[in-house]
Amino acid sequence: MVQFKPYFSGEAEPPSRRLASAQKCFRTTDIDKVGNERSLTFFEMLGSFSIGDYFKRGAIELAWEFVTECLDLPEDRIWASIYHDDEDAFSLWQEIALPASKIVRLGKEDNFWGPAGETGPCGPCSEIFYDRGAEVGCGRESCLPGCDCARFLEIWNLVFMEYGQDSEGKLVPLPQQNIDTGMGLERTAAAMQDVGSVYETDLFTPIVGRAGELVRRSYGDDETVDRSLRIIAEHGRAITFLVADGVLPSNEGRGYVLRRILRRAVRHGKLLGREDPFLKEIAQVVMDVMGEQYPEVRVRRDFILEVLAQEERAFQYTLTIGSTIVEDLIAGLSSEGTKQIPGRQVFRLYDTYGFPVELTREMAAEKGLVLDEEGFAQAMFEQRERARHAQAFGLAKEGEFYRSLELPETGFLGYETLEATTEVINLARDGQVVDEVTEHDRVAVVLRQTAFYAEAGGQVGDTGTLSNPAGEIAVSDTQSPLPGLTLHYGTVTRGSVRVGDVVVAKVDEARRLDIARNHTATHLLHKALREVLGDHAQQSGSEVAPERLRFDFTHLQALTTDELDAVERLVNAKIRDDLPVVTQVTDYEAAVASGAFAIFGERYGDEVRIVSTGDYTRELCGGTHLRATGQIGFFHVLSEGSIGRGLRRIEAVTGRGAETYVRQQLHLLGRVASQLGGTIADVESNLSALISDLESQRKEALESQRSLARAEVSRVLEEVREVNGVSFVAAEVEATTMETLREMTDWLRDQLGSAVIVLGAVVSGRPGFVAAVTPDLVDKGLKADQLIKEVAAVVGGGGGGRPTLAQAGGKDPERIAEALSLVADLVGRR
Ligand code: ATP
Ligand code: MG
């Protein structure tokens, strides 16, 4: 009735005082009930309207006539509800059609139609119900129209629109009394065809039937299966129409609703064992059944099928990623003996990958695990809090502040020009509106119009200057805290600026061009990735700055060098093709119809801008671009990496940035080359020569160390002494590493068979000791770890190890001999 509002309020003249309509209707209010016998998200609504013509009596008379004579529904099955104190309606229904016992009084919730909390026409209403019989009802004494059970089916709602609600919520009579009625086609068909639910009417049987074929189950055998088939049919029908009407899957607003119901349909297919994509098949029957009445689904057939297929593939992808993560998780937890998946992990799956919680729960249950539901709820709660917090303290707070100032929208000239002469209409300093700002003040400036681009769609805000002879502000950032309002943040660098001043607002041109290069290149990159990797490689975020661009997208594995090369080559080829960059402003539907690529998660107004680069890319985009791709100059990928499972990030440079980067790399290479004593061409051979040189030197050094060590060992073998029948060695040797020292100890032990060995050496300027005790002596109470502690204590150090082998360090290399001299005593003392 939205389009009829001005007629009801008397603001506009209707084409006729009596009107009738048939229209598509999509509501999310009943989304969780879908699957029951009567609640749909998408349905057809028939309406009749009287604009100041007939009122209650006429409406009830006509409704009764239509229901009983035109539709031929049996009179004894009809009931009505009225607004509880609408005595007029009560007596009219009695007079015209029904006994008092079949007129039910209901409250405001059900029977007062009005704009919740808003202004607009409203009034009491009266609903018409079809009684499907006590046998399908709940059987309770209190079961009457309005009951939640399946018995009474509301088919038609008559609204007696006689009031207007003002901004304080008061009801004031409208200049004329109106009628607005809505009748659900599917429910009415169910009543007329006398079937158990809307799904058994001729509107739905072909769709439900096809769904059954696709999952190889038939309708009517099993309640759970039936529910899934109904959901697939209903959601399949709804998404076909949503896409036909220009809604595209996204993470926000209506796009998110579409995504949600689409995913729900896919999931129910999966529950019934369907692994392959199937939504296209459902959409196809929907088009067959409804295409005659709604030609848009036929006209846009290919587009709809493609959007659905793409989104279904993307969701399959999400499911695949999610499933692997869940499996890993479950395996990990099971090996630790944990039976519960932490709420945080569940939340991450849901939040980062869009993996449905029900699915996580289901997969966990199969493996005998449960979810930490409380932890999950807590994580959800915290996220909402974070969002609220961010809103309270971020740009949104600024948005509130500026909303209350009611400033005019800032005109944006930045697509055509980089400089504008304009007027300062608001100045703020430290969150306070001021008339004048002076040197060194940090300020936020609102202009009547501007060439400065406010950060949006990943593109950073412009910088530049606002100046006139009396003062200048250096703008360091531009943001839009409110749709239509541009805020220039900066510092006064000269003189002063007052509200009302005329200033020249000049964008830093070189920087803006750098940004444009990166932005246009981002579009090329997006397309090139899809070409090289496949359609699943979809943008999940981007940041376009002057010095580089960052592009996040969905893909499971790291890109191979070949893939990355292919992407780079493709983008550079399109740069050399010097494709013209053309922008076109149109309405959203036309844009989508023309095949423009809408980025998931972006919000678009009714008017959208399409940016295309030749025939290569076509995207909805509000950013600032080049005139032709040739201006990008050169595109070079700096890095490619993972930012989470299934999400990759590419960082790249273009134009000046790429030039600087390449030059720096070449200079670096040049310096390396000359250090290696040759040119860049010789770098590799010179470097491998150097490496093999070093390698053989290292080997030689190692060899000589070993032979030195062997010589030392033979020397030490001559110093074996005995105390109390125990052989022992305590000697200072030459060894450059602790490893050599240990090795020498090993050799000695092998030679001696039964002995206590303590070696000391100066290793890297500090004392180092290794002690070994053969097992037979350990049994007699000699322990390497104890020995070494006392030895090392002399040099101010400590150490440890096992009874058979221990090592220690210290501080004072001068006292190694003294420390070793303790050994004889220590062994003897045992
Ligand atoms: P209900 O409470 O039964 O869901 P409603 O009071 O929200 O319906 P109205 O806003 O009065 O519905 O809409 C007018 C008519 O549109 C209803 O009488 C019904 O026939 C039909 N209708 C409303 N919602 C749905 C729905 N979810 N599925 C199918 N038909 C519906
Ligand atoms: Mg109703």
mmCIF file of N, CA, C and O in Angstrom, residues 530-585:
data_model
loop_
_atom_site.group_PDB
_atom_site.id
_atom_site.type_symbol
_atom_site.label_atom_id
_atom_site.label_comp_id
_atom_site.label_asym_id
_atom_site.label_seq_id
_atom_site.Cartn_x
_atom_site.Cartn_y
_atom_site.Cartn_z
ATOM 1 N N ARG A 530 39.712 -13.805 -11.390
ATOM 2 C CA ARG A 530 38.583 -14.679 -11.713
ATOM 3 C C ARG A 530 38.878 -15.474 -12.982
ATOM 4 O O ARG A 530 38.498 -16.637 -13.089
ATOM 5 N N GLU A 531 39.552 -14.821 -13.910
ATOM 6 C CA GLU A 531 39.886 -15.535 -15.149
ATOM 7 C C GLU A 531 40.881 -16.658 -14.894
ATOM 8 O O GLU A 531 40.754 -17.744 -15.422
ATOM 9 N N VAL A 532 41.891 -16.359 -14.073
ATOM 10 C CA VAL A 532 42.953 -17.346 -13.861
ATOM 11 C C VAL A 532 42.537 -18.433 -12.865
ATOM 12 O O VAL A 532 42.804 -19.612 -13.077
ATOM 13 N N LEU A 533 41.855 -18.028 -11.784
ATOM 14 C CA LEU A 533 41.553 -18.999 -10.719
ATOM 15 C C LEU A 533 40.147 -19.579 -10.807
ATOM 16 O O LEU A 533 39.891 -20.667 -10.317
ATOM 17 N N GLY A 534 39.223 -18.797 -11.392
ATOM 18 C CA GLY A 534 37.834 -19.240 -11.443
ATOM 19 C C GLY A 534 36.928 -18.256 -10.715
ATOM 20 O O GLY A 534 37.405 -17.383 -9.976
ATOM 21 N N ASP A 535 35.626 -18.425 -10.936
ATOM 22 C CA ASP A 535 34.641 -17.477 -10.410
ATOM 23 C C ASP A 535 34.569 -17.379 -8.904
ATOM 24 O O ASP A 535 34.045 -16.425 -8.352
ATOM 25 N N HIS A 536 35.076 -18.410 -8.234
ATOM 26 C CA HIS A 536 34.980 -18.357 -6.774
ATOM 27 C C HIS A 536 35.894 -17.290 -6.187
ATOM 28 O O HIS A 536 35.741 -16.897 -5.050
ATOM 29 N N ALA A 537 36.875 -16.848 -6.970
ATOM 30 C CA ALA A 537 37.819 -15.844 -6.461
ATOM 31 C C ALA A 537 37.113 -14.503 -6.413
ATOM 32 O O ALA A 537 37.151 -13.725 -7.350
ATOM 33 N N GLN A 538 36.428 -14.292 -5.304
ATOM 34 C CA GLN A 538 35.635 -13.071 -5.202
ATOM 35 C C GLN A 538 36.205 -12.112 -4.192
ATOM 36 O O GLN A 538 36.737 -12.518 -3.164
ATOM 37 N N GLN A 539 36.061 -10.862 -4.500
ATOM 38 C CA GLN A 539 36.565 -9.823 -3.615
ATOM 39 C C GLN A 539 35.910 -9.908 -2.244
ATOM 40 O O GLN A 539 34.710 -9.992 -2.121
ATOM 41 N N SER A 540 36.734 -9.884 -1.197
ATOM 42 C CA SER A 540 36.136 -9.827 0.134
ATOM 43 C C SER A 540 36.562 -8.559 0.847
ATOM 44 O O SER A 540 36.130 -8.292 1.948
ATOM 45 N N GLY A 541 37.400 -7.782 0.216
ATOM 46 C CA GLY A 541 37.788 -6.507 0.800
ATOM 47 C C GLY A 541 38.869 -5.895 -0.063
ATOM 48 O O GLY A 541 39.506 -6.592 -0.855
ATOM 49 N N SER A 542 39.041 -4.581 0.052
ATOM 50 C CA SER A 542 40.151 -3.977 -0.677
ATOM 51 C C SER A 542 40.507 -2.657 -0.031
ATOM 52 O O SER A 542 39.699 -2.066 0.677
ATOM 53 N N GLU A 543 41.747 -2.269 -0.251
ATOM 54 C CA GLU A 543 42.150 -0.959 0.237
ATOM 55 C C GLU A 543 42.966 -0.314 -0.862
ATOM 56 O O GLU A 543 43.954 -0.875 -1.323
ATOM 57 N N VAL A 544 42.503 0.843 -1.287
ATOM 58 C CA VAL A 544 43.179 1.522 -2.376
ATOM 59 C C VAL A 544 43.808 2.795 -1.831
ATOM 60 O O VAL A 544 43.117 3.736 -1.458
ATOM 61 N N ALA A 545 45.129 2.784 -1.721
ATOM 62 C CA ALA A 545 45.859 3.926 -1.189
ATOM 63 C C ALA A 545 46.777 4.457 -2.289
ATOM 64 O O ALA A 545 46.888 3.838 -3.346
ATOM 65 N N PRO A 546 47.432 5.615 -2.076
ATOM 66 C CA PRO A 546 48.308 6.104 -3.137
ATOM 67 C C PRO A 546 49.526 5.212 -3.357
ATOM 68 O O PRO A 546 49.957 5.019 -4.489
ATOM 69 N N GLU A 547 50.091 4.667 -2.275
ATOM 70 C CA GLU A 547 51.356 3.957 -2.481
ATOM 71 C C GLU A 547 51.182 2.495 -2.863
ATOM 72 O O GLU A 547 52.085 1.910 -3.448
ATOM 73 N N ARG A 548 50.016 1.920 -2.569
ATOM 74 C CA ARG A 548 49.832 0.529 -2.966
ATOM 75 C C ARG A 548 48.356 0.152 -2.920
ATOM 76 O O ARG A 548 47.540 0.916 -2.403
ATOM 77 N N LEU A 549 48.053 -1.007 -3.433
ATOM 78 C CA LEU A 549 46.688 -1.502 -3.322
ATOM 79 C C LEU A 549 46.724 -2.853 -2.619
ATOM 80 O O LEU A 549 47.723 -3.577 -2.686
ATOM 81 N N ARG A 550 45.642 -3.126 -1.932
ATOM 82 C CA ARG A 550 45.524 -4.400 -1.233
ATOM 83 C C ARG A 550 44.215 -5.015 -1.668
ATOM 84 O O ARG A 550 43.200 -4.325 -1.721
ATOM 85 N N PHE A 551 44.243 -6.290 -1.998
ATOM 86 C CA PHE A 551 43.028 -6.914 -2.502
ATOM 87 C C PHE A 551 42.841 -8.264 -1.828
ATOM 88 O O PHE A 551 43.718 -9.119 -1.897
ATOM 89 N N ASP A 552 41.722 -8.436 -1.134
ATOM 90 C CA ASP A 552 41.449 -9.696 -0.442
ATOM 91 C C ASP A 552 40.386 -10.466 -1.210
ATOM 92 O O ASP A 552 39.408 -9.879 -1.667
ATOM 93 N N PHE A 553 40.584 -11.759 -1.323
ATOM 94 C CA PHE A 553 39.628 -12.548 -2.100
ATOM 95 C C PHE A 553 39.573 -13.981 -1.581
ATOM 96 O O PHE A 553 40.428 -14.414 -0.814
ATOM 97 N N THR A 554 38.531 -14.677 -2.015
ATOM 98 C CA THR A 554 38.352 -16.050 -1.546
ATOM 99 C C THR A 554 39.037 -17.027 -2.480
ATOM 100 O O THR A 554 38.819 -17.025 -3.692
ATOM 101 N N HIS A 555 39.893 -17.833 -1.898
ATOM 102 C CA HIS A 555 40.572 -18.883 -2.652
ATOM 103 C C HIS A 555 41.246 -19.782 -1.628
ATOM 104 O O HIS A 555 41.771 -19.300 -0.639
ATOM 105 N N LEU A 556 41.243 -21.092 -1.905
ATOM 106 C CA LEU A 556 41.715 -22.014 -0.857
ATOM 107 C C LEU A 556 43.226 -22.101 -0.703
ATOM 108 O O LEU A 556 43.752 -22.062 0.384
ATOM 109 N N GLN A 557 43.946 -22.253 -1.849
ATOM 110 C CA GLN A 557 45.389 -22.488 -1.733
ATOM 111 C C GLN A 557 46.184 -21.231 -2.077
ATOM 112 O O GLN A 557 45.665 -20.297 -2.653
ATOM 113 N N ALA A 558 47.466 -21.312 -1.747
ATOM 114 C CA ALA A 558 48.371 -20.250 -2.174
ATOM 115 C C ALA A 558 48.430 -20.259 -3.699
ATOM 116 O O ALA A 558 48.298 -21.315 -4.328
ATOM 117 N N LEU A 559 48.585 -19.098 -4.311
ATOM 118 C CA LEU A 559 48.727 -19.071 -5.759
ATOM 119 C C LEU A 559 50.103 -19.614 -6.126
ATOM 120 O O LEU A 559 51.100 -19.314 -5.452
ATOM 121 N N THR A 560 50.155 -20.398 -7.177
ATOM 122 C CA THR A 560 51.454 -20.873 -7.633
ATOM 123 C C THR A 560 52.146 -19.723 -8.354
ATOM 124 O O THR A 560 51.500 -18.740 -8.736
ATOM 125 N N THR A 561 53.456 -19.879 -8.548
ATOM 126 C CA THR A 561 54.191 -18.838 -9.268
ATOM 127 C C THR A 561 53.587 -18.644 -10.654
ATOM 128 O O THR A 561 53.450 -17.521 -11.125
ATOM 129 N N ASP A 562 53.200 -19.748 -11.292
ATOM 130 C CA ASP A 562 52.600 -19.653 -12.622
ATOM 131 C C ASP A 562 51.304 -18.857 -12.604
ATOM 132 O O ASP A 562 51.060 -18.027 -13.470
ATOM 133 N N GLU A 563 50.462 -19.131 -11.606
ATOM 134 C CA GLU A 563 49.187 -18.410 -11.526
ATOM 135 C C GLU A 563 49.418 -16.923 -11.297
ATOM 136 O O GLU A 563 48.791 -16.067 -11.916
ATOM 137 N N LEU A 564 50.323 -16.650 -10.397
ATOM 138 C CA LEU A 564 50.598 -15.264 -10.074
ATOM 139 C C LEU A 564 51.169 -14.538 -11.296
ATOM 140 O O LEU A 564 50.776 -13.407 -11.601
ATOM 141 N N ASP A 565 52.052 -15.222 -12.009
ATOM 142 C CA ASP A 565 52.602 -14.650 -13.239
ATOM 143 C C ASP A 565 51.496 -14.379 -14.241
ATOM 144 O O ASP A 565 51.456 -13.327 -14.880
ATOM 145 N N ALA A 566 50.591 -15.348 -14.383
ATOM 146 C CA ALA A 566 49.509 -15.208 -15.354
ATOM 147 C C ALA A 566 48.648 -13.995 -15.010
ATOM 148 O O ALA A 566 48.265 -13.218 -15.893
ATOM 149 N N VAL A 567 48.338 -13.827 -13.727
ATOM 150 C CA VAL A 567 47.522 -12.696 -13.297
ATOM 151 C C VAL A 567 48.241 -11.387 -13.611
ATOM 152 O O VAL A 567 47.666 -10.464 -14.194
ATOM 153 N N GLU A 568 49.512 -11.338 -13.280
ATOM 154 C CA GLU A 568 50.296 -10.124 -13.520
ATOM 155 C C GLU A 568 50.380 -9.800 -15.009
ATOM 156 O O GLU A 568 50.207 -8.658 -15.418
ATOM 157 N N ARG A 569 50.611 -10.849 -15.795
ATOM 158 C CA ARG A 569 50.729 -10.638 -17.239
ATOM 159 C C ARG A 569 49.419 -10.134 -17.826
ATOM 160 O O ARG A 569 49.405 -9.230 -18.647
ATOM 161 N N LEU A 570 48.315 -10.708 -17.347
ATOM 162 C CA LEU A 570 46.993 -10.323 -17.843
ATOM 163 C C LEU A 570 46.721 -8.849 -17.537
ATOM 164 O O LEU A 570 46.291 -8.082 -18.395
ATOM 165 N N VAL A 571 46.955 -8.481 -16.293
ATOM 166 C CA VAL A 571 46.697 -7.093 -15.900
ATOM 167 C C VAL A 571 47.568 -6.150 -16.734
ATOM 168 O O VAL A 571 47.079 -5.152 -17.275
ATOM 169 N N ASN A 572 48.833 -6.481 -16.889
ATOM 170 C CA ASN A 572 49.712 -5.595 -17.651
ATOM 171 C C ASN A 572 49.331 -5.535 -19.129
ATOM 172 O O ASN A 572 49.450 -4.496 -19.761
ATOM 173 N N ALA A 573 48.822 -6.659 -19.650
ATOM 174 C CA ALA A 573 48.373 -6.646 -21.050
ATOM 175 C C ALA A 573 47.199 -5.683 -21.197
ATOM 176 O O ALA A 573 47.107 -4.919 -22.161
ATOM 177 N N LYS A 574 46.276 -5.701 -20.202
ATOM 178 C CA LYS A 574 45.120 -4.808 -20.270
ATOM 179 C C LYS A 574 45.549 -3.358 -20.081
ATOM 180 O O LYS A 574 44.897 -2.438 -20.566
ATOM 181 N N ILE A 575 46.630 -3.145 -19.377
ATOM 182 C CA ILE A 575 47.160 -1.785 -19.234
ATOM 183 C C ILE A 575 47.688 -1.310 -20.591
ATOM 184 O O ILE A 575 47.375 -0.219 -21.050
ATOM 185 N N ARG A 576 48.452 -2.176 -21.249
ATOM 186 C CA ARG A 576 48.998 -1.802 -22.557
ATOM 187 C C ARG A 576 47.903 -1.617 -23.603
ATOM 188 O O ARG A 576 48.028 -0.815 -24.502
ATOM 189 N N ASP A 577 46.781 -2.344 -23.449
ATOM 190 C CA ASP A 577 45.660 -2.172 -24.378
ATOM 191 C C ASP A 577 45.044 -0.787 -24.255
ATOM 192 O O ASP A 577 44.230 -0.393 -25.079
ATOM 193 N N ASP A 578 45.398 -0.099 -23.186
ATOM 194 C CA ASP A 578 44.919 1.272 -22.953
ATOM 195 C C ASP A 578 43.396 1.371 -23.088
ATOM 196 O O ASP A 578 42.872 2.214 -23.804
ATOM 197 N N LEU A 579 42.700 0.490 -22.384
ATOM 198 C CA LEU A 579 41.234 0.455 -22.458
ATOM 199 C C LEU A 579 40.643 1.733 -21.874
ATOM 200 O O LEU A 579 41.089 2.207 -20.833
ATOM 201 N N PRO A 580 39.657 2.292 -22.548
ATOM 202 C CA PRO A 580 39.028 3.492 -21.992
ATOM 203 C C PRO A 580 38.264 3.150 -20.704
ATOM 204 O O PRO A 580 37.625 2.110 -20.624
ATOM 205 N N VAL A 581 38.371 4.012 -19.690
ATOM 206 C CA VAL A 581 37.598 3.816 -18.463
ATOM 207 C C VAL A 581 36.368 4.694 -18.569
ATOM 208 O O VAL A 581 36.483 5.913 -18.706
ATOM 209 N N VAL A 582 35.219 4.055 -18.575
ATOM 210 C CA VAL A 582 33.983 4.804 -18.782
ATOM 211 C C VAL A 582 33.084 4.645 -17.566
ATOM 212 O O VAL A 582 32.932 3.546 -17.042
ATOM 213 N N THR A 583 32.517 5.738 -17.088
ATOM 214 C CA THR A 583 31.561 5.614 -15.986
ATOM 215 C C THR A 583 30.182 6.005 -16.495
ATOM 216 O O THR A 583 30.046 6.834 -17.385
ATOM 217 N N GLN A 584 29.216 5.378 -15.873
ATOM 218 C CA GLN A 584 27.846 5.576 -16.334
ATOM 219 C C GLN A 584 26.979 5.532 -15.088
ATOM 220 O O GLN A 584 27.151 4.651 -14.247
ATOM 221 N N VAL A 585 26.073 6.495 -14.961
ATOM 222 C CA VAL A 585 25.194 6.491 -13.800
ATOM 223 C C VAL A 585 23.838 5.980 -14.232
ATOM 224 O O VAL A 585 23.294 6.402 -15.249
#
